[in-house]
Amino acid sequence: SAVISQKPSRDICQRGTSLTIQCQVDSQVTMMFWYRQQPGQSLTLIATANQGSEATYESGFVIDKFPISRPNLTFSTLTVSNMSPEDSSIYLCSALPAGGGAEQYFGPGTRLTVT
Amino acid sequence: EDQVTQSPEALRLQEGESSSLNCSYTVSGLRGLFWYRQDPGKGPEFLFTLYSAGEEKEKERLKATLTKKESFLHITAPKPEDSATYLCAGHTQGGSEKLVFGKGTKLTVNP
């Protein structure tokens, strides 16, 4: 398993600004992911954070809006850029531990409110 | 398009009243079916992975089963601490590790 922490846990931001969310894993993992969870909706994958290379984005999500970094095997950041109220959501980081299993482990989430 | 549908959206049970949650999926080349528990204000907590039809896994009062089209999460004699949202996710093929989630079932167990 893996223990994942996220910062900040919540924030209230003004439209037009940007917020960077940090994700730290307590052990080396093979893959890291960023999800969005909107009220009443399922978790939606934003992108896979690739170590040392550009993230792989899902349909409907673009790098200019959600730039992602992964400088090493245990840390990643997601930036929500030029925010609008529609970006209000919970953002979750997950990781796939080394060892062959397919289960992803999730951080506690970052609750973002854009006013 | 890969899709996971959970029912019911919400379920209220009395303590000790057993029931089942349903997860139906249309996921191309399913590589695994996952169940998670999510408490308010927290991230999903991994419960089970099922890989093939007929497989069953148990953990305390929970038992997960899998057929070719759906999965069930059976809750036997639930307690109030079992109250949570239960999420189902399909693991797709194609070289990625993408999970496709359902919207979840919010379970409330009353004492």
mmCIF file with all atom_site columns, N, CA and C in Angstrom, chain A residues 31 33 35 37 40-43 45 58 92 96 102-109 111, chain B residues 34 36 38 41-46 49 51 87 91 96-103:
data_model
loop_
_atom_site.group_PDB
_atom_site.id
_atom_site.type_symbol
_atom_site.label_atom_id
_atom_site.label_alt_id
_atom_site.label_comp_id
_atom_site.label_asym_id
_atom_site.label_entity_id
_atom_site.label_seq_id
_atom_site.pdbx_PDB_ins_code
_atom_site.Cartn_x
_atom_site.Cartn_y
_atom_site.Cartn_z
_atom_site.occupancy
_atom_site.B_iso_or_equiv
_atom_site.pdbx_formal_charge
_atom_site.auth_seq_id
_atom_site.auth_comp_id
_atom_site.auth_asym_id
_atom_site.auth_atom_id
_atom_site.pdbx_PDB_model_num
ATOM 1   N N  . MET A 1 31  ? 3.247   4.708   -10.872 1.00 0.00 ? 31  MET A N  1
ATOM 2   C CA . MET A 1 31  ? 2.444   5.698   -11.587 1.00 0.00 ? 31  MET A CA 1
ATOM 3   C C  . MET A 1 31  ? 1.693   6.579   -10.599 1.00 0.00 ? 31  MET A C  1
ATOM 4   N N  . PHE A 1 33  ? -1.562  9.666   -10.535 1.00 0.00 ? 33  PHE A N  1
ATOM 5   C CA . PHE A 1 33  ? -2.705  10.137  -11.306 1.00 0.00 ? 33  PHE A CA 1
ATOM 6   C C  . PHE A 1 33  ? -3.374  11.309  -10.594 1.00 0.00 ? 33  PHE A C  1
ATOM 7   N N  . TYR A 1 35  ? -7.266  13.075  -10.334 1.00 0.00 ? 35  TYR A N  1
ATOM 8   C CA . TYR A 1 35  ? -8.684  12.926  -10.607 1.00 0.00 ? 35  TYR A CA 1
ATOM 9   C C  . TYR A 1 35  ? -9.429  14.181  -10.148 1.00 0.00 ? 35  TYR A C  1
ATOM 10  N N  . GLN A 1 37  ? -13.379 15.189  -8.709  1.00 0.00 ? 37  GLN A N  1
ATOM 11  C CA . GLN A 1 37  ? -14.648 14.646  -8.220  1.00 0.00 ? 37  GLN A CA 1
ATOM 12  C C  . GLN A 1 37  ? -15.601 15.809  -7.995  1.00 0.00 ? 37  GLN A C  1
ATOM 13  N N  . GLY A 1 40  ? -21.976 14.946  -6.936  1.00 0.00 ? 40  GLY A N  1
ATOM 14  C CA . GLY A 1 40  ? -22.928 14.087  -7.621  1.00 0.00 ? 40  GLY A CA 1
ATOM 15  C C  . GLY A 1 40  ? -22.385 13.376  -8.838  1.00 0.00 ? 40  GLY A C  1
ATOM 16  N N  . GLN A 1 41  ? -21.098 13.529  -9.081  1.00 0.00 ? 41  GLN A N  1
ATOM 17  C CA . GLN A 1 41  ? -20.498 12.912  -10.263 1.00 0.00 ? 41  GLN A CA 1
ATOM 18  C C  . GLN A 1 41  ? -19.460 11.876  -9.853  1.00 0.00 ? 41  GLN A C  1
ATOM 19  N N  . SER A 1 42  ? -19.088 11.046  -10.797 1.00 0.00 ? 42  SER A N  1
ATOM 20  C CA . SER A 1 42  ? -18.058 10.049  -10.522 1.00 0.00 ? 42  SER A CA 1
ATOM 21  C C  . SER A 1 42  ? -16.679 10.683  -10.578 1.00 0.00 ? 42  SER A C  1
ATOM 22  N N  . LEU A 1 43  ? -15.706 9.988   -10.016 1.00 0.00 ? 43  LEU A N  1
ATOM 23  C CA . LEU A 1 43  ? -14.325 10.435  -10.149 1.00 0.00 ? 43  LEU A CA 1
ATOM 24  C C  . LEU A 1 43  ? -13.943 10.373  -11.625 1.00 0.00 ? 43  LEU A C  1
ATOM 25  N N  . LEU A 1 45  ? -10.757 10.885  -14.346 1.00 0.00 ? 45  LEU A N  1
ATOM 26  C CA . LEU A 1 45  ? -9.313  11.002  -14.490 1.00 0.00 ? 45  LEU A CA 1
ATOM 27  C C  . LEU A 1 45  ? -8.969  12.218  -15.323 1.00 0.00 ? 45  LEU A C  1
ATOM 28  N N  . GLU A 1 58  ? -6.389  13.064  -20.344 1.00 0.00 ? 58  GLU A N  1
ATOM 29  C CA . GLU A 1 58  ? -7.591  12.421  -20.841 1.00 0.00 ? 58  GLU A CA 1
ATOM 30  C C  . GLU A 1 58  ? -8.361  13.413  -21.707 1.00 0.00 ? 58  GLU A C  1
ATOM 31  N N  . LEU A 1 92  ? -8.173  14.943  -6.511  1.00 0.00 ? 92  LEU A N  1
ATOM 32  C CA . LEU A 1 92  ? -7.582  13.813  -5.815  1.00 0.00 ? 92  LEU A CA 1
ATOM 33  C C  . LEU A 1 92  ? -6.351  13.304  -6.549  1.00 0.00 ? 92  LEU A C  1
ATOM 34  N N  . LEU A 1 96  ? -0.062  4.235   -7.919  1.00 0.00 ? 96  LEU A N  1
ATOM 35  C CA . LEU A 1 96  ? -0.015  2.798   -8.125  1.00 0.00 ? 96  LEU A CA 1
ATOM 36  C C  . LEU A 1 96  ? 1.323   2.306   -7.571  1.00 0.00 ? 96  LEU A C  1
ATOM 37  N N  . ALA A 1 102 ? -2.732  -3.842  -9.104  1.00 0.00 ? 102 ALA A N  1
ATOM 38  C CA . ALA A 1 102 ? -3.371  -2.836  -9.952  1.00 0.00 ? 102 ALA A CA 1
ATOM 39  C C  . ALA A 1 102 ? -4.186  -1.839  -9.150  1.00 0.00 ? 102 ALA A C  1
ATOM 40  N N  . GLU A 1 103 ? -4.280  -2.041  -7.834  1.00 0.00 ? 103 GLU A N  1
ATOM 41  C CA . GLU A 1 103 ? -5.115  -1.125  -7.063  1.00 0.00 ? 103 GLU A CA 1
ATOM 42  C C  . GLU A 1 103 ? -4.409  0.197   -6.849  1.00 0.00 ? 103 GLU A C  1
ATOM 43  N N  . GLN A 1 104 ? -5.150  1.287   -7.075  1.00 0.00 ? 104 GLN A N  1
ATOM 44  C CA . GLN A 1 104 ? -4.637  2.622   -6.834  1.00 0.00 ? 104 GLN A CA 1
ATOM 45  C C  . GLN A 1 104 ? -5.009  3.063   -5.430  1.00 0.00 ? 104 GLN A C  1
ATOM 46  N N  . TYR A 1 105 ? -4.103  3.819   -4.812  1.00 0.00 ? 105 TYR A N  1
ATOM 47  C CA . TYR A 1 105 ? -4.343  4.378   -3.488  1.00 0.00 ? 105 TYR A CA 1
ATOM 48  C C  . TYR A 1 105 ? -4.491  5.883   -3.624  1.00 0.00 ? 105 TYR A C  1
ATOM 49  N N  . PHE A 1 106 ? -5.421  6.444   -2.860  1.00 0.00 ? 106 PHE A N  1
ATOM 50  C CA . PHE A 1 106 ? -5.794  7.841   -3.030  1.00 0.00 ? 106 PHE A CA 1
ATOM 51  C C  . PHE A 1 106 ? -5.370  8.703   -1.859  1.00 0.00 ? 106 PHE A C  1
ATOM 52  N N  . GLY A 1 107 ? -5.081  9.960   -2.169  1.00 0.00 ? 107 GLY A N  1
ATOM 53  C CA . GLY A 1 107 ? -4.887  10.958  -1.146  1.00 0.00 ? 107 GLY A CA 1
ATOM 54  C C  . GLY A 1 107 ? -6.229  11.429  -0.603  1.00 0.00 ? 107 GLY A C  1
ATOM 55  N N  . PRO A 1 108 ? -6.193  12.325  0.392   1.00 0.00 ? 108 PRO A N  1
ATOM 56  C CA . PRO A 1 108 ? -7.435  12.789  1.025   1.00 0.00 ? 108 PRO A CA 1
ATOM 57  C C  . PRO A 1 108 ? -8.206  13.800  0.197   1.00 0.00 ? 108 PRO A C  1
ATOM 58  N N  . GLY A 1 109 ? -7.574  14.319  -0.843  1.00 0.00 ? 109 GLY A N  1
ATOM 59  C CA . GLY A 1 109 ? -8.274  15.281  -1.697  1.00 0.00 ? 109 GLY A CA 1
ATOM 60  C C  . GLY A 1 109 ? -8.033  16.723  -1.302  1.00 0.00 ? 109 GLY A C  1
ATOM 61  N N  . ARG A 1 111 ? -10.194 20.254  -1.593  1.00 0.00 ? 111 ARG A N  1
ATOM 62  C CA . ARG A 1 111 ? -11.499 20.842  -1.924  1.00 0.00 ? 111 ARG A CA 1
ATOM 63  C C  . ARG A 1 111 ? -11.289 22.278  -2.364  1.00 0.00 ? 111 ARG A C  1
ATOM 64  N N  . PHE B 2 34  ? -12.826 -2.913  -9.263  1.00 0.00 ? 34  PHE B N  1
ATOM 65  C CA . PHE B 2 34  ? -12.387 -2.455  -7.952  1.00 0.00 ? 34  PHE B CA 1
ATOM 66  C C  . PHE B 2 34  ? -13.571 -1.922  -7.146  1.00 0.00 ? 34  PHE B C  1
ATOM 67  N N  . TYR B 2 36  ? -14.194 0.557   -3.727  1.00 0.00 ? 36  TYR B N  1
ATOM 68  C CA . TYR B 2 36  ? -13.618 1.494   -2.777  1.00 0.00 ? 36  TYR B CA 1
ATOM 69  C C  . TYR B 2 36  ? -14.706 1.971   -1.825  1.00 0.00 ? 36  TYR B C  1
ATOM 70  N N  . GLN B 2 38  ? -15.608 5.430   0.462   1.00 0.00 ? 38  GLN B N  1
ATOM 71  C CA . GLN B 2 38  ? -15.235 6.827   0.642   1.00 0.00 ? 38  GLN B CA 1
ATOM 72  C C  . GLN B 2 38  ? -16.065 7.450   1.753   1.00 0.00 ? 38  GLN B C  1
ATOM 73  N N  . GLY B 2 41  ? -15.276 13.855  3.117   1.00 0.00 ? 41  GLY B N  1
ATOM 74  C CA . GLY B 2 41  ? -14.070 14.642  3.316   1.00 0.00 ? 41  GLY B CA 1
ATOM 75  C C  . GLY B 2 41  ? -12.785 13.856  3.189   1.00 0.00 ? 41  GLY B C  1
ATOM 76  N N  . LYS B 2 42  ? -12.881 12.611  2.728   1.00 0.00 ? 42  LYS B N  1
ATOM 77  C CA . LYS B 2 42  ? -11.688 11.771  2.595   1.00 0.00 ? 42  LYS B CA 1
ATOM 78  C C  . LYS B 2 42  ? -11.585 11.189  1.196   1.00 0.00 ? 42  LYS B C  1
ATOM 79  N N  . GLY B 2 43  ? -10.402 10.697  0.874   1.00 0.00 ? 43  GLY B N  1
ATOM 80  C CA . GLY B 2 43  ? -10.222 10.037  -0.401  1.00 0.00 ? 43  GLY B CA 1
ATOM 81  C C  . GLY B 2 43  ? -10.731 8.606   -0.351  1.00 0.00 ? 43  GLY B C  1
ATOM 82  N N  . PRO B 2 44  ? -10.963 7.999   -1.509  1.00 0.00 ? 44  PRO B N  1
ATOM 83  C CA . PRO B 2 44  ? -11.417 6.613   -1.542  1.00 0.00 ? 44  PRO B CA 1
ATOM 84  C C  . PRO B 2 44  ? -10.411 5.671   -0.899  1.00 0.00 ? 44  PRO B C  1
ATOM 85  N N  . GLU B 2 45  ? -10.956 4.684   -0.158  1.00 0.00 ? 45  GLU B N  1
ATOM 86  C CA . GLU B 2 45  ? -10.133 3.671   0.502   1.00 0.00 ? 45  GLU B CA 1
ATOM 87  C C  . GLU B 2 45  ? -10.345 2.348   -0.210  1.00 0.00 ? 45  GLU B C  1
ATOM 88  N N  . PHE B 2 46  ? -9.266  1.735   -0.651  1.00 0.00 ? 46  PHE B N  1
ATOM 89  C CA . PHE B 2 46  ? -9.349  0.490   -1.413  1.00 0.00 ? 46  PHE B CA 1
ATOM 90  C C  . PHE B 2 46  ? -9.940  -0.638  -0.564  1.00 0.00 ? 46  PHE B C  1
ATOM 91  N N  . THR B 2 49  ? -10.264 -6.073  -5.182  1.00 0.00 ? 49  THR B N  1
ATOM 92  C CA . THR B 2 49  ? -10.120 -6.210  -6.620  1.00 0.00 ? 49  THR B CA 1
ATOM 93  C C  . THR B 2 49  ? -10.632 -7.588  -7.028  1.00 0.00 ? 49  THR B C  1
ATOM 94  N N  . TYR B 2 51  ? -10.981 -10.119 -10.491 1.00 0.00 ? 51  TYR B N  1
ATOM 95  C CA . TYR B 2 51  ? -10.387 -10.225 -11.821 1.00 0.00 ? 51  TYR B CA 1
ATOM 96  C C  . TYR B 2 51  ? -11.184 -11.087 -12.799 1.00 0.00 ? 51  TYR B C  1
ATOM 97  N N  . LEU B 2 87  ? -17.783 3.008   -3.916  1.00 0.00 ? 87  LEU B N  1
ATOM 98  C CA . LEU B 2 87  ? -17.485 3.271   -5.319  1.00 0.00 ? 87  LEU B CA 1
ATOM 99  C C  . LEU B 2 87  ? -17.000 2.007   -6.007  1.00 0.00 ? 87  LEU B C  1
ATOM 100 N N  . HIS B 2 91  ? -11.182 -1.361  -14.510 1.00 0.00 ? 91  HIS B N  1
ATOM 101 C CA . HIS B 2 91  ? -9.821  -1.128  -14.971 1.00 0.00 ? 91  HIS B CA 1
ATOM 102 C C  . HIS B 2 91  ? -9.767  -1.529  -16.437 1.00 0.00 ? 91  HIS B C  1
ATOM 103 N N  . SER B 2 96  ? -2.888  1.393   -20.541 1.00 0.00 ? 96  SER B N  1
ATOM 104 C CA . SER B 2 96  ? -2.934  2.404   -19.482 1.00 0.00 ? 96  SER B CA 1
ATOM 105 C C  . SER B 2 96  ? -3.473  1.765   -18.212 1.00 0.00 ? 96  SER B C  1
ATOM 106 N N  . GLU B 2 97  ? -3.391  2.511   -17.128 1.00 0.00 ? 97  GLU B N  1
ATOM 107 C CA . GLU B 2 97  ? -3.908  2.016   -15.867 1.00 0.00 ? 97  GLU B CA 1
ATOM 108 C C  . GLU B 2 97  ? -5.169  2.775   -15.484 1.00 0.00 ? 97  GLU B C  1
ATOM 109 N N  . LYS B 2 98  ? -5.948  3.143   -16.472 1.00 0.00 ? 98  LYS B N  1
ATOM 110 C CA . LYS B 2 98  ? -7.111  3.992   -16.228 1.00 0.00 ? 98  LYS B CA 1
ATOM 111 C C  . LYS B 2 98  ? -8.201  3.253   -15.487 1.00 0.00 ? 98  LYS B C  1
ATOM 112 N N  . LEU B 2 99  ? -8.773  3.905   -14.459 1.00 0.00 ? 99  LEU B N  1
ATOM 113 C CA . LEU B 2 99  ? -9.946  3.402   -13.765 1.00 0.00 ? 99  LEU B CA 1
ATOM 114 C C  . LEU B 2 99  ? -11.150 4.245   -14.176 1.00 0.00 ? 99  LEU B C  1
ATOM 115 N N  . VAL B 2 100 ? -12.238 3.557   -14.521 1.00 0.00 ? 100 VAL B N  1
ATOM 116 C CA . VAL B 2 100 ? -13.491 4.226   -14.848 1.00 0.00 ? 100 VAL B CA 1
ATOM 117 C C  . VAL B 2 100 ? -14.434 4.003   -13.674 1.00 0.00 ? 100 VAL B C  1
ATOM 118 N N  . PHE B 2 101 ? -14.826 5.085   -13.011 1.00 0.00 ? 101 PHE B N  1
ATOM 119 C CA . PHE B 2 101 ? -15.611 4.991   -11.791 1.00 0.00 ? 101 PHE B CA 1
ATOM 120 C C  . PHE B 2 101 ? -17.104 5.167   -12.057 1.00 0.00 ? 101 PHE B C  1
ATOM 121 N N  . GLY B 2 102 ? -17.906 4.499   -11.227 1.00 0.00 ? 102 GLY B N  1
ATOM 122 C CA . GLY B 2 102 ? -19.320 4.801   -11.144 1.00 0.00 ? 102 GLY B CA 1
ATOM 123 C C  . GLY B 2 102 ? -19.527 5.974   -10.193 1.00 0.00 ? 102 GLY B C  1
ATOM 124 N N  . LYS B 2 103 ? -20.792 6.418   -10.071 1.00 0.00 ? 103 LYS B N  1
ATOM 125 C CA . LYS B 2 103 ? -21.074 7.580   -9.224  1.00 0.00 ? 103 LYS B CA 1
ATOM 126 C C  . LYS B 2 103 ? -21.155 7.218   -7.756  1.00 0.00 ? 103 LYS B C  1
#
